Coordinates of C-alpha atoms and ligand atoms in Angstrom, one line a residue:
X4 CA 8.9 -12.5 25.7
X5 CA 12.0 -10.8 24.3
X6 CA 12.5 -7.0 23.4
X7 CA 10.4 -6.9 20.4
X8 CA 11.5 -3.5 18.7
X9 CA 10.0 -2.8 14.6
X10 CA 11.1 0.3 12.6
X11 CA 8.4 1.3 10.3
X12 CA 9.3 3.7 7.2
X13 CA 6.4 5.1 5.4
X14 CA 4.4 5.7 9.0
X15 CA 2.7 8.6 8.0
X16 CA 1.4 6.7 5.3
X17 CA -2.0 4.6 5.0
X18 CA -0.4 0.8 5.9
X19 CA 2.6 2.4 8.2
X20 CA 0.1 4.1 10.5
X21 CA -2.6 0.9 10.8
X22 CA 1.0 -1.3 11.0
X23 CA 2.0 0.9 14.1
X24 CA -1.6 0.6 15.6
X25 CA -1.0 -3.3 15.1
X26 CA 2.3 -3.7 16.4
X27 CA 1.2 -1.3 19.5
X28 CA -1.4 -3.9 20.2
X29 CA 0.9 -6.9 20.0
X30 CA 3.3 -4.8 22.9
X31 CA 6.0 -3.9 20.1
X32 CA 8.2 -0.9 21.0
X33 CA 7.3 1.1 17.9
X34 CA 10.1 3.2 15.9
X35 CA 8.9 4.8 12.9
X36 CA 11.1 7.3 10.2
X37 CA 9.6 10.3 8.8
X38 CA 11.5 12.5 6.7
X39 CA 11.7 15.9 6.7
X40 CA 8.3 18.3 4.7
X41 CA 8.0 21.9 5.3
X42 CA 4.5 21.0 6.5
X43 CA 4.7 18.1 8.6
X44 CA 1.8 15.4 7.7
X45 CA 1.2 13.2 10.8
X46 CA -2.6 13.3 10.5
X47 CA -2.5 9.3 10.1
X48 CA -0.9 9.0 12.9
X49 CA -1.8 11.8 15.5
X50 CA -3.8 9.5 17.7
X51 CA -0.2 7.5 18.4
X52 CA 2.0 9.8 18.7
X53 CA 2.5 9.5 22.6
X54 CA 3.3 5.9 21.7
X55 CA 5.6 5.8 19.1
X56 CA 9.1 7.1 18.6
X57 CA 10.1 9.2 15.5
X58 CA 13.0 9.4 14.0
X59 CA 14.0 11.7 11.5
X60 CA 15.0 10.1 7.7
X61 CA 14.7 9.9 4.4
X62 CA 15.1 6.2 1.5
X63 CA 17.4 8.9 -0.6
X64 CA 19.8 9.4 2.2
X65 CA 22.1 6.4 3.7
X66 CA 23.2 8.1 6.6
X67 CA 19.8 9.0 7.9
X68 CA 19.0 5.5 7.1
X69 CA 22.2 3.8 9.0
X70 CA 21.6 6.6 12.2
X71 CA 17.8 5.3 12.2
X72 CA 18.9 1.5 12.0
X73 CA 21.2 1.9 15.2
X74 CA 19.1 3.8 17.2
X75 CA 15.9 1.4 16.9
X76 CA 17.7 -1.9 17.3
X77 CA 15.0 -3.2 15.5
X78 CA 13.9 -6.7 15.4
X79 CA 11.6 -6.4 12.7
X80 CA 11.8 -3.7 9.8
X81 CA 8.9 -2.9 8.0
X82 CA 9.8 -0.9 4.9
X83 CA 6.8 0.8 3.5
X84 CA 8.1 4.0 2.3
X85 CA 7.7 5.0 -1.8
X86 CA 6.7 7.3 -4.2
X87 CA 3.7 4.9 -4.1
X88 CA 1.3 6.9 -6.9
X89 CA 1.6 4.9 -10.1
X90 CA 0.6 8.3 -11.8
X91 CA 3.0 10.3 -10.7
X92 CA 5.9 7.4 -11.4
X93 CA 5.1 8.8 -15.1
X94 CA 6.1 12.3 -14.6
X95 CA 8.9 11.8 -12.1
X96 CA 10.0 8.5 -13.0
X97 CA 14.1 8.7 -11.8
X98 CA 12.7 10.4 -8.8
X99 CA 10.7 7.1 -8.2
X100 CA 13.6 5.0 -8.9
X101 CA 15.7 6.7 -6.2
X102 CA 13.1 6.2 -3.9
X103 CA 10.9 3.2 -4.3
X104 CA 14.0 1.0 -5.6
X105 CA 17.2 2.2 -4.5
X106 CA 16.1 3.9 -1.4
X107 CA 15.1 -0.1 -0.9
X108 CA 18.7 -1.0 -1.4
X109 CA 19.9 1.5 1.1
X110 CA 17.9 0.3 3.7
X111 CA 19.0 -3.2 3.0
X112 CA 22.9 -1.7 3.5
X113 CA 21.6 0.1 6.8
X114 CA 20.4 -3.5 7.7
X115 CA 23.3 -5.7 6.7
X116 CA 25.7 -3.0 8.6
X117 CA 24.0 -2.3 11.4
X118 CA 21.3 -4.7 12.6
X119 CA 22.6 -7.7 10.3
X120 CA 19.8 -10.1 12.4
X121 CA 17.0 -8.4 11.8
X122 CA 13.9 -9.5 9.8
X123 CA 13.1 -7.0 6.9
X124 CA 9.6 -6.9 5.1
X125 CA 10.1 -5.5 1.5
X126 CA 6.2 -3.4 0.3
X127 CA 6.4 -5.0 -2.6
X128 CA 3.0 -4.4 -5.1
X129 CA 1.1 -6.4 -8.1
X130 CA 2.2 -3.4 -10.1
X131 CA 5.4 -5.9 -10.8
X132 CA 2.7 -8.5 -12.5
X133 CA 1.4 -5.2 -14.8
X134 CA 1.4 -6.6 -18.3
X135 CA -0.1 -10.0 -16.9
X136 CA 0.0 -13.6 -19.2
X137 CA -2.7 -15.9 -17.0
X138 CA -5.2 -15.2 -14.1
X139 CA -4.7 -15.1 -11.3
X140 CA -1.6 -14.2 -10.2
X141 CA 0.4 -16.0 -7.7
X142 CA 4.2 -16.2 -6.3
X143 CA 5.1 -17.6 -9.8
X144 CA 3.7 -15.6 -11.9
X145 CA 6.7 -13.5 -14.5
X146 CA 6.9 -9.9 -13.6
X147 CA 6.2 -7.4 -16.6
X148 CA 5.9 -3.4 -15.0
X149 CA 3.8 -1.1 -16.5
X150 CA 5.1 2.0 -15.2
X151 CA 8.4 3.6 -13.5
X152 CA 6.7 2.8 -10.1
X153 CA 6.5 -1.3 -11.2
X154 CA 9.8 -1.1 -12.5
X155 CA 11.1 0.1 -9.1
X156 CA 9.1 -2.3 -6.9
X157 CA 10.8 -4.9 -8.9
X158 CA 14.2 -3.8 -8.4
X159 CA 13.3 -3.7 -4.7
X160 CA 12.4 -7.0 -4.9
X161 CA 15.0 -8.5 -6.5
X162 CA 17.5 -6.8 -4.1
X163 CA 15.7 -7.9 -1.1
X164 CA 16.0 -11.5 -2.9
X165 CA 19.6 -10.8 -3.3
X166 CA 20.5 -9.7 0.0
X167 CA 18.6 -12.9 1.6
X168 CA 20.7 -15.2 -0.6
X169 CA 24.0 -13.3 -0.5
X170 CA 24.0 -12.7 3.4
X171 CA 21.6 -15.3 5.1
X172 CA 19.2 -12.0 5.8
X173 CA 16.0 -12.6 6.7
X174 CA 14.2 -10.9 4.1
X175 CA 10.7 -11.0 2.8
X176 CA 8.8 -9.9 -0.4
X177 CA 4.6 -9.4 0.3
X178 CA 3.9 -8.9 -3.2
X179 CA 0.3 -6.9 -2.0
X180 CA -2.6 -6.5 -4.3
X181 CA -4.1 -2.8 -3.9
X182 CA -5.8 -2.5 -0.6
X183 CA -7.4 0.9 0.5
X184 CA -8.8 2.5 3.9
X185 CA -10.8 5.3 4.8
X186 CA -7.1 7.1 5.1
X187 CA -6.1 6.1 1.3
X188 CA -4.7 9.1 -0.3
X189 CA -6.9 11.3 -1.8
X190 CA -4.9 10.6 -5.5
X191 CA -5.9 7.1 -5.6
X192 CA -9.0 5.9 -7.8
X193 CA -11.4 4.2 -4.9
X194 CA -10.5 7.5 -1.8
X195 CA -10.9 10.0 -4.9
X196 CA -14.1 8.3 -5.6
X197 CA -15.7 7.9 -2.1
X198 CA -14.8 11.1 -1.5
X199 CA -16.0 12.6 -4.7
X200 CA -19.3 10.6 -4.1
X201 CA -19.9 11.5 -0.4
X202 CA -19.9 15.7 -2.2
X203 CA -21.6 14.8 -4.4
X204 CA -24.2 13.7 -1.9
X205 CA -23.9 16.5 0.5
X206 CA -24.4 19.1 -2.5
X207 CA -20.6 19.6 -2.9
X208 CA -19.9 18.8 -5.5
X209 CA -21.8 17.9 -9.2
X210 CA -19.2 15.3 -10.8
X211 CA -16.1 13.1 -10.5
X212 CA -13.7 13.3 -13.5
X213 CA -11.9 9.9 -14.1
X214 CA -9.7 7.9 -16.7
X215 CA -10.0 4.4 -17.6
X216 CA -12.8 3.1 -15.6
X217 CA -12.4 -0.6 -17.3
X218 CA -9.7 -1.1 -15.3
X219 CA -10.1 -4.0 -12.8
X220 CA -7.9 -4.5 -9.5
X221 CA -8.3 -7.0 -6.9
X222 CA -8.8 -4.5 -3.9
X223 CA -9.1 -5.2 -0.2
X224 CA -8.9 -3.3 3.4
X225 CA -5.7 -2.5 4.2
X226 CA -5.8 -3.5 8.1
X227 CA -6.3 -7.0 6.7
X228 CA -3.0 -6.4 4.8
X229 CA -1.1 -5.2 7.5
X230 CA -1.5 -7.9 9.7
X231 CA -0.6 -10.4 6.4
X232 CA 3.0 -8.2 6.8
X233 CA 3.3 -9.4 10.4
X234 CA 2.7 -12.3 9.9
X235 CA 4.9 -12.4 7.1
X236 CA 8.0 -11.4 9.6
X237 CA 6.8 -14.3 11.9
X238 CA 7.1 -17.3 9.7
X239 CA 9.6 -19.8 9.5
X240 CA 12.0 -19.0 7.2
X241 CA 12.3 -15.7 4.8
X242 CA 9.7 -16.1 2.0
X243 CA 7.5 -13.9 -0.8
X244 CA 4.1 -13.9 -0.2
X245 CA 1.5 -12.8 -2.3
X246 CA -1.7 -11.1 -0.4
X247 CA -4.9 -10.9 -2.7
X248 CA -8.7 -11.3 -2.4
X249 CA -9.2 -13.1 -4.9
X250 CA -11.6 -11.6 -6.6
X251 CA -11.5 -8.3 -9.3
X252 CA -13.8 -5.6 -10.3
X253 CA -13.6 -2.8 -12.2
X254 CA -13.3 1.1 -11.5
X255 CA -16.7 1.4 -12.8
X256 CA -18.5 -0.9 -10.8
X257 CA -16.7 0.7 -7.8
X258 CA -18.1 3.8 -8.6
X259 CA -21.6 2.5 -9.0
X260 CA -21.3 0.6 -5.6
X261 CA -20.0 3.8 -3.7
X262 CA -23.2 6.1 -5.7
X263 CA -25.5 3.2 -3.9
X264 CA -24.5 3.2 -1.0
X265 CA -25.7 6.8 -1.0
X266 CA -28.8 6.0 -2.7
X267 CA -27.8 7.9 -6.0
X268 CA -29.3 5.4 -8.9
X269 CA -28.3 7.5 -12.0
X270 CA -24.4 7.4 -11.0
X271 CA -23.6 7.9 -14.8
X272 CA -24.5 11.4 -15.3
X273 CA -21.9 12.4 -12.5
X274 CA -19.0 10.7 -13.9
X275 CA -16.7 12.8 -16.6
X276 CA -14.4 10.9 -18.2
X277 CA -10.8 12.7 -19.2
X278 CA -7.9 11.3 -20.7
X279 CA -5.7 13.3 -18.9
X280 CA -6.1 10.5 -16.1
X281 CA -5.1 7.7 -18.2
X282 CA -1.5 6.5 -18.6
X283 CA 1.3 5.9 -20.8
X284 CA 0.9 2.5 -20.7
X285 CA -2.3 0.8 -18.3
X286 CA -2.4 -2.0 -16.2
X287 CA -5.8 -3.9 -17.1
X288 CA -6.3 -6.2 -15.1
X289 CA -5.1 -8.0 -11.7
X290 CA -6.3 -10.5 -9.6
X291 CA -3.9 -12.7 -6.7
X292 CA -4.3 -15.6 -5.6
X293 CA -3.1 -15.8 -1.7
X294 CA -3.4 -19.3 -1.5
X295 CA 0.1 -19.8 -0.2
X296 CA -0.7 -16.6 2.5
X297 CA -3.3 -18.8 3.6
X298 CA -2.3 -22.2 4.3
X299 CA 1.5 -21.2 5.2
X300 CA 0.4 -17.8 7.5
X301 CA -3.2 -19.0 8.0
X302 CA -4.3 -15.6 6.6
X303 CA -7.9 -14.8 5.1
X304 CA -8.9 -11.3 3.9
X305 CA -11.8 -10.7 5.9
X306 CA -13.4 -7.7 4.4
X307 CA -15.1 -8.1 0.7
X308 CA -15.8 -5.7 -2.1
X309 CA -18.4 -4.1 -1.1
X310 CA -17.9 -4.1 2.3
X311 CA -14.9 -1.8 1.6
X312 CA -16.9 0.4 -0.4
X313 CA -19.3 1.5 2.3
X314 CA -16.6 1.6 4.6
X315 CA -15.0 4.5 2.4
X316 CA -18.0 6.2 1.4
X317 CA -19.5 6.4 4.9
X318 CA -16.1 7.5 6.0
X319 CA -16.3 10.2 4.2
X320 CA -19.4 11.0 4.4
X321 CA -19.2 11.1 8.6
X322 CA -15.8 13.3 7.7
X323 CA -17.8 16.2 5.4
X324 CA -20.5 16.4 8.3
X325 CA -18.3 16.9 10.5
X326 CA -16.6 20.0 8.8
X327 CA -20.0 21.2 7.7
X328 CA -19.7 24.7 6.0
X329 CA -16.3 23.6 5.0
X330 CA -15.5 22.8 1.5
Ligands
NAP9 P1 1.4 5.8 1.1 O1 0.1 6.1 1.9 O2 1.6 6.6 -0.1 O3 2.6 6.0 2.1 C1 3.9 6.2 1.6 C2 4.8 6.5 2.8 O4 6.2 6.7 2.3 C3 4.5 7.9 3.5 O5 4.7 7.7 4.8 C4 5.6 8.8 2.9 O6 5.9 9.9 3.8 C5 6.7 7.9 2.8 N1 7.8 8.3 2.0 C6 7.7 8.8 0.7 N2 8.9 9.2 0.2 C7 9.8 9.0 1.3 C8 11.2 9.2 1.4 N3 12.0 9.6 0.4 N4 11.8 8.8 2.6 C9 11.1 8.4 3.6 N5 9.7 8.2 3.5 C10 9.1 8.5 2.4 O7 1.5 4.3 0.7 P2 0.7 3.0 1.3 O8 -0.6 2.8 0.5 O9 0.6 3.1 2.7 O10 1.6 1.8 0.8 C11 2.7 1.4 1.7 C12 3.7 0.7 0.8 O11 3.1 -0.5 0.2 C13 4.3 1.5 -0.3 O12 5.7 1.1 -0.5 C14 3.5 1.1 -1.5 O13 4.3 1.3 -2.7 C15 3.3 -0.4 -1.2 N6 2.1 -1.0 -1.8 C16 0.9 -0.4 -1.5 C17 -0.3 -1.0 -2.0 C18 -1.6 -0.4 -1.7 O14 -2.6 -0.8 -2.4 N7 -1.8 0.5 -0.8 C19 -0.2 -2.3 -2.7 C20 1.1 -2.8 -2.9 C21 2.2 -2.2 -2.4 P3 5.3 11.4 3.7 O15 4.1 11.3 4.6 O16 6.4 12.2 4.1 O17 4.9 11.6 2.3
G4F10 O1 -6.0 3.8 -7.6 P1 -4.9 3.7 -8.6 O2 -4.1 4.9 -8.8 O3 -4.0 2.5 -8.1 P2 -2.9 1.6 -8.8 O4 -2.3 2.2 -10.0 O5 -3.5 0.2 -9.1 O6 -1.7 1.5 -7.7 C1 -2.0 1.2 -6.4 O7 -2.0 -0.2 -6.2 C2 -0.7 -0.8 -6.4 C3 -0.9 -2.3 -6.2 O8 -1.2 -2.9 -7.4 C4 0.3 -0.2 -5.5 F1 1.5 -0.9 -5.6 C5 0.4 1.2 -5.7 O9 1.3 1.8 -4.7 C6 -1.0 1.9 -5.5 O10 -1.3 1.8 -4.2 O11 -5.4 3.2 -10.0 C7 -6.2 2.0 -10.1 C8 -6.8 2.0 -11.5 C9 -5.7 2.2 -12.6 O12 -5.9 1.3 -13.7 C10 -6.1 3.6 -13.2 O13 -5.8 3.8 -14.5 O14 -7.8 3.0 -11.7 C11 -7.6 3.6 -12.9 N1 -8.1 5.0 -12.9 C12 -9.2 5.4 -13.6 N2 -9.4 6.7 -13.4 C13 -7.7 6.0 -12.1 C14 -8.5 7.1 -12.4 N3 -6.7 6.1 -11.2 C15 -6.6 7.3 -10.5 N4 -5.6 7.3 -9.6 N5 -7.3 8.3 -10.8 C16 -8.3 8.3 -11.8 O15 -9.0 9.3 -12.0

């Protein structure tokens, strides 16, 4: 089997550090970038370290970018980095943009310079469907963002499109429906409500405060998702994919899944609602369709709604008994 050598950005991040794990298995020589915090936040990834090689980087800065390139001699790039929090795209929307769409473009550049051969996976998100016109979505549907952050994912996109049809590159688009883990950030609606529920349960904690909880996504387990983006790299011919469950629910019947699971029945009197966590403009309502996923990359999400829910809530509820006495 040749070399097979993949640069990761966004390790430290819920998909880069189940990707690594993944790509370890499969005997991949694993490169990922991290850029530089005062506080460095490897906690995803701790377990790996000895296995992995980091390289120091950032999307807002080519150099670091074209010095990373080089040094992996990747055959597969995986770029997963972003400002990936749809809330926060509101109240630093240029800083999104320079990340989660030109910091795209640069490490397209880094690629075509450097490791021209390379196949490159694009993170791209439903966010691009936002505003949607039919149900469900698929590879066809039109893009209309809803935020900063969509509007960035769908430069990305259309530069990773560009640069496949401009220089032969084999680049890919998986335009991934939300998919969450038991590592999700904390910011996110389904970890911030697992975890709210699981202190709630262990006297913690009395409510959760939330914003629109009408809004539906189509959410699945992220290690399904990360193996989709393998696969993705591995087909025939550079291609957009679109990886989806299928199916959609809303926040609030998340949160009333994740209060069962703990055996709380009156889940409504420990849910606040505050506007503060609603946005500028909302996206209602998504839900894919991965048809093409599964007959071209023979993929199948294999973990449902409420499979995922229980996942998370016992995750965190192993995770507060472990730090008993701790807040
Ligand atoms: P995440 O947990 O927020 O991870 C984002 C990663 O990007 C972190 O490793 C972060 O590093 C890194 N990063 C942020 N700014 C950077 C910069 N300027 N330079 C280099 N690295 C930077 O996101 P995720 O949920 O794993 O998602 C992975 C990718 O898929 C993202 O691009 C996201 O937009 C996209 N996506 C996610 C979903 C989903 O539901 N999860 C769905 C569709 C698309 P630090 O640790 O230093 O912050
Ligand atoms: O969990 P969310 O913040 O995820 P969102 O906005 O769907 O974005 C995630 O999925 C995208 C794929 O479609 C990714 F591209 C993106 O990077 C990210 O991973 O919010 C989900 C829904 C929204 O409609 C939001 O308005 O939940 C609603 N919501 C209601 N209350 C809340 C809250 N969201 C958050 N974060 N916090 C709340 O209190």
């Amino acid at each position: 089997m040749a070399d097979r050598r993949a640069l990761i950005t966004g390790v430290t991040g819920q998909d880069g550090s189940f990707l690594a794990r993944l790509l370890l298995k499969k005997g991949y020589r694993v490169y990922g970038l991290v850029r530089r915090l005062s506080s460095p936040n490897i906690s995803n990834i701790a377990t790996i370290l000895d296995q992995i090689e980091l390289l120091d980087g950032d999307l807002m800065d080519q150099s670091s970018l074209n010095e990373a390139v080089k040094r992996a001699d990747p055959s597969e790039i995986y770029n997963l980095a972003a400002q990936s929090f749809v809330g926060a795209s509101f109240s630093q929307p240029a800083l999104t943009g320079e990340i989660t769409g030109l910091g795209a473009l640069r490490l397209l550049e880094a690629t075509r310079t450097h490791a021209s051969s390379a196949r490159l996976y694009q993170a791209a998100s439903s966010e691009m469907f936002g505003h949607v016109d039919r149900e469900p979505q698929d590879e066809s549907t039109p893009f209309h963002p809803r935020s900063p952050y969509g509007v960035a994912k769908v430069y990305a996109y259309w530069a990773c499109v560009n640069y496949r049809e401009a220089y032969s590159m084999f680049v890919s688009n998986g335009i991934l429906f939300n998919h969450e883990s038991e590592v999700r950030g904390i910011e996110f609606v389904t970890r911030k409500i697992s975890d709210g529920v699981a202190r709630i349960a262990t006297g913690r904690a009395q409510q959760i405060v939330l914003g629109n909880i009408d809004a539906r996504r189509d959410w699945g387990y992220a290690p399904d998702y990360v193996d989709l983006m393998w696969r993705i790299l591995q087909y025939s011919t550079p291609d957009d994919f679109v990886g989806a469950t299928g199916e959609s629910h809303s926040v609030r019947e998340f949160a009333q899944e994740a209060f069962r699971v703990v055996g709380i029945e009156d889940w409504e009197s420990h849910v606040k609602l505050d506007p503060r966590f609603n946005r500028p403009a909302e996206v209602y309502n998504l839900r894919g369709n991965p048809a093409k996923a599964e007959r071209e990359l023979g993929w199948k999400p294999r973990t449902r709604f409420k499979e995922l829910v229980r996942i998370m809530v016992e995750a965190d509820m192993a995770r507060l008994e472990s730090t008993k006495g701790a807040t």
